[in-house]
Coordinates of C-alpha atoms and ligand atoms in Angstrom, one line a residue:
X1181 CA -119.8 35.5 72.6
X1182 CA -117.3 36.2 75.1
X1183 CA -116.5 33.1 77.5
X1184 CA -114.5 33.6 80.4
X1185 CA -111.9 31.7 82.5
X1186 CA -113.1 30.8 85.5
X1187 CA -111.3 28.2 87.7
X1188 CA -112.5 24.9 88.9
X1189 CA -113.2 25.3 92.4
X1190 CA -110.4 23.2 93.4
X1191 CA -108.3 25.2 91.9
X1192 CA -109.8 28.4 93.2
X1193 CA -109.3 27.0 96.7
X1194 CA -105.3 27.3 96.2
X1195 CA -105.3 30.6 94.4
X1196 CA -102.9 33.2 96.7
X1197 CA -105.2 36.3 96.4
X1198 CA -103.4 39.4 93.6
X1199 CA -102.6 42.5 95.2
X1200 CA -103.5 45.9 93.6
X1201 CA -103.6 44.2 90.5
X1202 CA -106.6 43.0 87.8
X1203 CA -106.2 39.6 87.1
X1204 CA -107.4 39.1 83.8
X1205 CA -109.3 36.0 85.0
X1206 CA -111.3 35.4 87.8
X1207 CA -109.6 34.9 90.9
X1208 CA -109.8 36.2 94.4
X1209 CA -107.8 39.5 94.3
X1210 CA -107.6 42.5 96.8
X1211 CA -107.6 46.2 95.4
X1212 CA -106.9 49.1 97.8
X1213 CA -108.3 52.5 97.4
X1214 CA -107.1 54.2 94.8
X1215 CA -106.0 51.2 92.8
X1216 CA -107.6 49.6 89.8
X1217 CA -107.4 51.0 85.9
X1218 CA -108.1 54.9 85.9
X1219 CA -109.5 56.9 83.1
X1220 CA -110.4 61.0 83.2
X1221 CA -114.2 61.8 81.7
X1222 CA -114.6 65.1 81.7
X1223 CA -113.8 66.0 85.6
X1224 CA -114.3 63.0 87.0
X1225 CA -111.9 60.3 87.7
X1226 CA -113.3 56.6 86.8
X1227 CA -111.3 54.2 88.5
X1228 CA -112.2 50.6 87.1
X1229 CA -111.9 47.6 90.5
X1230 CA -113.6 44.8 88.6
X1231 CA -114.0 44.0 85.0
X1232 CA -116.4 41.2 83.4
X1233 CA -113.2 39.3 82.5
X1234 CA -112.0 39.6 86.4
X1235 CA -115.4 38.8 87.3
X1236 CA -116.6 35.4 84.9
X1237 CA -118.7 37.9 83.2
X1238 CA -120.8 38.8 86.9
X1239 CA -120.0 42.5 87.2
X1240 CA -118.0 45.7 86.7
X1241 CA -117.5 48.0 89.8
X1242 CA -115.6 51.8 89.8
X1243 CA -114.9 54.3 91.6
X1244 CA -116.2 57.8 90.4
X1245 CA -114.4 60.6 92.0
X1246 CA -115.0 64.2 90.6
X1247 CA -115.5 67.9 91.8
X1248 CA -118.6 70.6 92.4
X1249 CA -120.4 71.0 89.5
X1250 CA -120.0 68.0 87.9
X1251 CA -122.6 66.2 86.4
X1252 CA -123.9 63.8 83.0
X1253 CA -126.6 64.1 80.7
X1254 CA -129.6 61.7 81.0
X1255 CA -128.5 58.4 80.7
X1256 CA -129.9 54.6 80.5
X1257 CA -128.5 51.3 80.1
X1258 CA -130.1 48.7 78.0
X1259 CA -128.7 45.3 79.3
X1260 CA -127.6 46.1 82.9
X1261 CA -128.6 47.0 86.2
X1262 CA -127.1 50.0 88.0
X1263 CA -126.2 50.5 91.7
X1264 CA -124.7 53.5 93.0
X1265 CA -123.4 53.9 96.4
X1266 CA -121.8 57.1 97.6
X1267 CA -119.0 57.3 100.2
X1268 CA -117.7 60.8 100.1
X1269 CA -119.5 63.9 98.8
X1270 CA -122.7 65.0 98.4
X1271 CA -124.5 63.5 94.8
X1272 CA -127.8 65.3 93.4
X1273 CA -129.9 62.3 91.3
X1274 CA -132.3 62.5 88.9
X1275 CA -134.8 59.9 88.8
X1276 CA -138.0 59.7 86.4
X1277 CA -140.3 62.0 88.5
X1278 CA -137.9 63.1 91.6
X1279 CA -134.9 64.3 92.0
X1280 CA -132.9 63.9 95.5
X1281 CA -129.8 64.7 97.2
X1282 CA -127.1 62.2 98.7
X1283 CA -125.0 61.8 101.6
X1284 CA -122.2 59.4 102.1
X1285 CA -124.4 55.9 102.9
X1286 CA -127.2 56.7 100.6
X1287 CA -127.7 53.9 97.9
X1288 CA -128.9 54.7 94.1
X1289 CA -130.7 51.6 92.2
X1290 CA -131.4 51.7 87.9
X1291 CA -132.8 48.7 86.4
X1292 CA -132.0 48.7 82.8
X1293 CA -133.7 51.0 80.5
X1294 CA -134.8 53.5 83.1
X1295 CA -132.5 57.1 82.4
X1296 CA -131.3 58.9 85.2
X1297 CA -128.6 61.8 85.8
X1298 CA -126.5 62.9 88.2
X1299 CA -124.7 66.3 89.5
X1300 CA -121.8 66.2 92.2
X1301 CA -122.6 69.3 94.5
X1302 CA -120.0 68.6 96.8
X1303 CA -115.9 69.2 95.8
X1304 CA -114.9 66.4 96.7
X1305 CA -118.0 63.7 95.7
X1306 CA -117.1 60.4 95.4
X1307 CA -119.4 56.7 94.7
X1308 CA -119.0 53.3 94.4
X1309 CA -120.7 52.3 90.9
X1310 CA -122.0 48.6 90.2
X1311 CA -123.0 47.3 86.9
X1312 CA -124.5 43.8 86.4
X1313 CA -122.3 43.2 82.9
X1314 CA -119.7 46.5 83.4
X1315 CA -120.6 47.8 79.9
X1316 CA -121.3 51.1 81.5
X1317 CA -117.8 51.8 82.5
X1318 CA -116.1 50.5 79.4
X1319 CA -117.9 53.2 78.1
X1320 CA -116.6 55.1 80.2
X1321 CA -113.6 54.2 80.0
X1322 CA -113.3 54.1 76.3
X1323 CA -114.9 58.2 76.4
X1324 CA -111.8 59.2 78.6
X1325 CA -108.9 59.0 78.5
X1326 CA -106.1 57.0 80.6
X1327 CA -104.3 58.1 83.6
X1328 CA -101.8 57.6 85.8
X1329 CA -103.5 60.1 88.6
X1330 CA -105.6 59.2 91.8
X1331 CA -107.2 62.4 91.5
X1332 CA -109.8 64.3 88.9
X1333 CA -108.9 67.0 87.1
X1334 CA -112.0 69.5 87.4
X1335 CA -110.8 71.2 84.2
X1336 CA -110.6 68.3 82.1
X1337 CA -113.1 68.1 79.0
X1338 CA -114.0 64.8 77.1
X1339 CA -112.1 65.8 74.0
X1340 CA -114.1 62.9 71.9
X1341 CA -116.2 63.9 69.0
X1342 CA -120.2 63.3 69.4
X1343 CA -120.2 61.4 66.5
X1344 CA -117.3 58.6 68.1
X1345 CA -119.5 58.9 71.9
X1346 CA -122.8 58.0 69.7
X1347 CA -121.1 54.6 68.5
X1348 CA -119.7 53.8 71.6
X1349 CA -122.9 54.3 73.3
X1350 CA -124.5 51.5 70.9
X1351 CA -121.4 49.6 71.1
X1352 CA -121.4 49.3 75.2
X1353 CA -126.2 49.2 75.6
X1354 CA -125.6 53.6 76.9
X1355 CA -128.2 55.4 75.8
X1356 CA -128.4 59.1 75.9
X1357 CA -131.4 61.2 76.7
X1358 CA -132.5 64.8 76.1
X1359 CA -134.1 65.1 79.1
X1360 CA -134.8 68.2 81.2
X1361 CA -133.2 68.7 84.9
X1362 CA -136.3 69.9 86.8
X1363 CA -136.8 69.9 90.1
X1364 CA -139.0 67.4 91.4
X1365 CA -140.7 66.5 94.8
X1366 CA -138.5 63.9 96.5
X1367 CA -140.4 60.4 97.0
X1368 CA -139.3 59.1 100.5
X1369 CA -138.7 55.4 101.1
X1370 CA -137.6 53.7 103.4
X1371 CA -138.5 50.4 102.6
X1372 CA -137.1 48.3 99.2
X1373 CA -139.1 48.3 96.5
X1374 CA -140.9 45.1 95.9
X1375 CA -140.2 45.0 92.1
X1376 CA -137.3 45.6 89.8
X1377 CA -138.2 50.0 90.0
X1378 CA -135.6 52.4 90.3
X1379 CA -135.1 53.8 94.1
X1380 CA -133.1 55.8 96.4
X1381 CA -132.4 54.4 100.0
X1382 CA -130.9 56.8 102.6
X1383 CA -128.3 55.5 104.6
X1384 CA -129.2 53.6 107.7
X1385 CA -133.0 52.7 106.4
X1386 CA -133.5 49.3 104.3
X1387 CA -134.2 45.4 105.6
X1388 CA -133.2 45.4 108.9
X1389 CA -132.1 42.5 110.3
X1390 CA -129.5 42.2 113.8
X1391 CA -127.8 39.8 115.4
X1392 CA -124.4 39.7 117.9
X1393 CA -124.5 43.0 118.0
X1394 CA -124.2 43.3 114.0
X1395 CA -127.0 44.7 112.1
X1396 CA -127.1 43.6 108.5
X1397 CA -129.2 45.8 105.7
X1398 CA -130.6 44.9 102.8
X1399 CA -129.6 48.0 100.1
X1400 CA -130.8 45.7 97.2
X1401 CA -132.9 42.6 97.5
X1402 CA -132.7 39.6 94.0
X1403 CA -136.1 41.4 93.6
X1404 CA -134.7 44.3 92.8
X1405 CA -132.0 43.6 90.9
X1406 CA -133.1 40.7 88.7
X1407 CA -131.8 38.1 91.0
X1408 CA -127.7 39.2 89.6
X1409 CA -126.5 40.1 92.6
X1410 CA -128.1 41.7 96.1
X1411 CA -126.3 44.1 98.9
X1412 CA -126.0 44.1 101.9
X1413 CA -124.5 46.7 104.6
X1414 CA -123.3 45.2 108.0
X1415 CA -122.1 48.1 111.1
X1416 CA -120.8 46.5 113.7
X1417 CA -118.2 46.9 116.5
X1418 CA -114.9 44.2 117.0
X1419 CA -115.7 40.9 116.5
X1420 CA -114.0 37.6 116.0
X1421 CA -113.9 35.6 112.6
X1422 CA -116.4 33.5 111.9
X1423 CA -115.6 29.8 110.2
X1424 CA -113.5 29.7 106.7
X1425 CA -116.0 28.6 104.1
X1426 CA -116.5 29.1 101.1
X1427 CA -118.9 28.7 98.3
X1428 CA -119.7 26.7 95.0
X1429 CA -122.2 29.3 93.2
X1430 CA -121.8 32.4 94.1
X1431 CA -119.1 35.1 94.5
X1432 CA -119.0 37.3 97.4
X1433 CA -117.7 41.0 97.6
X1434 CA -116.6 43.3 100.5
X1435 CA -115.7 46.5 100.6
X1436 CA -115.1 48.7 103.5
X1437 CA -116.9 51.7 104.1
X1438 CA -115.4 52.3 107.4
X1439 CA -113.3 50.6 109.8
X1440 CA -111.1 48.1 109.4
X1441 CA -111.8 44.6 108.2
X1442 CA -110.0 41.5 108.5
X1443 CA -110.4 39.3 105.8
X1444 CA -108.9 36.0 105.5
X1445 CA -108.6 34.2 101.7
X1446 CA -106.9 31.3 100.8
X1447 CA -105.1 31.2 103.9
X1448 CA -103.8 35.4 103.0
X1449 CA -104.7 37.6 106.0
X1450 CA -105.3 41.4 105.0
X1451 CA -106.4 44.2 106.3
X1452 CA -109.1 46.6 104.2
X1453 CA -109.5 50.3 105.7
X1454 CA -112.5 52.6 104.1
X1455 CA -112.4 52.3 100.1
X1456 CA -109.8 48.9 99.5
X1457 CA -111.9 46.1 98.1
X1458 CA -112.0 42.7 98.3
X1459 CA -113.4 39.5 95.3
X1460 CA -113.7 36.3 96.6
X1461 CA -115.3 34.1 93.5
X1462 CA -116.5 30.4 94.0
X1463 CA -114.2 28.6 95.6
X1464 CA -112.0 31.3 97.7
X1465 CA -111.6 29.6 101.0
X1466 CA -112.6 32.8 103.0
X1467 CA -113.4 34.7 106.4
X1468 CA -113.4 37.8 108.3
X1469 CA -113.6 39.7 111.4
X1470 CA -114.2 43.6 111.8
X1471 CA -111.2 44.9 113.8
X1472 CA -112.4 48.4 115.1
X1473 CA -115.8 50.4 116.8
X1474 CA -118.2 51.1 114.3
X1475 CA -116.8 49.3 111.0
X1476 CA -119.1 49.3 108.3
X1477 CA -119.0 46.6 105.4
X1478 CA -120.9 46.6 101.9
X1479 CA -121.1 42.8 100.5
X1480 CA -122.1 42.4 97.3
X1481 CA -122.7 39.1 96.3
X1482 CA -123.7 37.5 93.0
X1483 CA -125.4 35.5 92.3
X1484 CA -128.8 35.9 94.4
X1485 CA -128.7 31.9 96.0
X1486 CA -127.0 33.4 99.5
X1487 CA -130.0 35.7 100.4
X1488 CA -131.7 34.4 103.2
X1489 CA -128.4 33.6 104.6
X1490 CA -128.8 36.7 106.6
X1491 CA -132.9 36.5 107.4
X1492 CA -131.5 32.7 108.9
X1493 CA -128.7 34.3 111.0
X1494 CA -130.4 37.4 112.6
X1495 CA -134.1 38.6 113.3
X1496 CA -135.8 41.5 112.0
X1497 CA -135.3 44.9 114.0
X1498 CA -136.3 48.7 113.2
X1499 CA -133.0 49.7 114.5
X1500 CA -131.2 51.7 112.5
X1501 CA -127.5 51.0 114.0
X1502 CA -125.9 48.1 115.7
X1503 CA -126.2 47.7 119.7
X1504 CA -123.2 47.1 121.8
X1505 CA -123.5 44.8 124.9
X1506 CA -126.7 42.5 123.5
X1507 CA -127.1 39.1 123.0
X1508 CA -123.5 37.6 121.5
X1509 CA -124.0 33.9 121.4
X1510 CA -123.6 32.5 118.0
X1511 CA -127.1 31.2 115.6
X1512 CA -126.3 27.9 115.9
X1513 CA -129.6 26.7 114.7
X1514 CA -129.6 29.5 112.2
X1515 CA -126.5 28.6 111.0
X1516 CA -126.9 24.9 110.6
X1517 CA -130.6 25.9 108.5
X1518 CA -127.8 27.5 105.8
X1519 CA -125.6 24.7 105.9
X1520 CA -128.2 22.4 105.1
X1521 CA -129.9 24.2 102.5
X1522 CA -127.9 27.2 101.3
X1523 CA -124.7 27.6 99.4
X1524 CA -122.3 27.3 102.6
X1525 CA -119.6 24.8 103.0
X1526 CA -117.9 25.3 106.2
X1527 CA -113.3 23.7 105.7
X1528 CA -112.5 24.6 109.5
X1529 CA -112.9 26.7 112.7
X1530 CA -112.5 30.5 112.4
X1531 CA -108.5 31.2 111.8
X1532 CA -106.6 33.3 114.3
X1533 CA -106.3 36.8 114.2
X1534 CA -102.5 37.5 112.4
X1535 CA -102.8 33.9 111.3
X1536 CA -102.0 34.6 107.6
X1537 CA -99.3 33.5 105.4
Ligands
FE2_1453 FE1 -118.6 34.1 102.4

């Protein structure tokens, strides 16, 4: 059994975030877009931005970047959930009984054991790939070849033998299915399923909650992920920092999808623009602020203990975009309830902009 190096909460408070480097232990770090472990895999560039060793075994994350026409066979993962969020281009995805064309902002969730396939439909297609263990990325890395490039090579072929590929698939819990990609009718869904079934969620849909001119949309709930994580999309305009706080039981991951986000982690202020990522494990003292109009952030929280926070702090809405000029009063009651009931320890007032070390 793998054991992970996870610092105690008191030590985690003191760790300066690593910059553009995977720490190799569960620690806070910032990874700018394009940085990470890069492998070429049959015309796709796989950029791993989080390995199990970096997250205490809680998840793995990567960007997948490729050109028009690149496609996979049907795959499934024995042990892990996969969540894809398209950031660029266009992606066709096959799930059992349906096929969908995805554009930036759309997501796909695939539970363990469910076969799926994808094809890139635009010349520069990119998506975030989230796996609840990270083995699928290790499979991609070990079947591909290491590269220093930051772009894909559309002409590159997979060079590994099919026998070796099968051995690696077994090792990393990946199954390759001989299924036909048929044009099947889409099954439009604007809400999350009630259980762990596969789904596509279009940009702007999801379970939506709003306050203080921000729209918070659950793109995946714990009921969809076996409680391993949930995904929260936040859109809004310029905002103030929230109070500095930390969590004892869950990791918070911030990904900038659009605009500018200021992140304060263990006393250091960092700017996130599109594609930048910050890993804040339990114990990291943090805060964030939006720093441009129409900013969009994807939060991926492991495990599920903080799900109710966004319900306590917001009210349900049917809107598909955040408002401007609405009620900006801080939801004091909801915040007090969150402090009393949830995994939230406030350590100080919001940091000043530009006050990081
Ligand atoms: Fe937090």
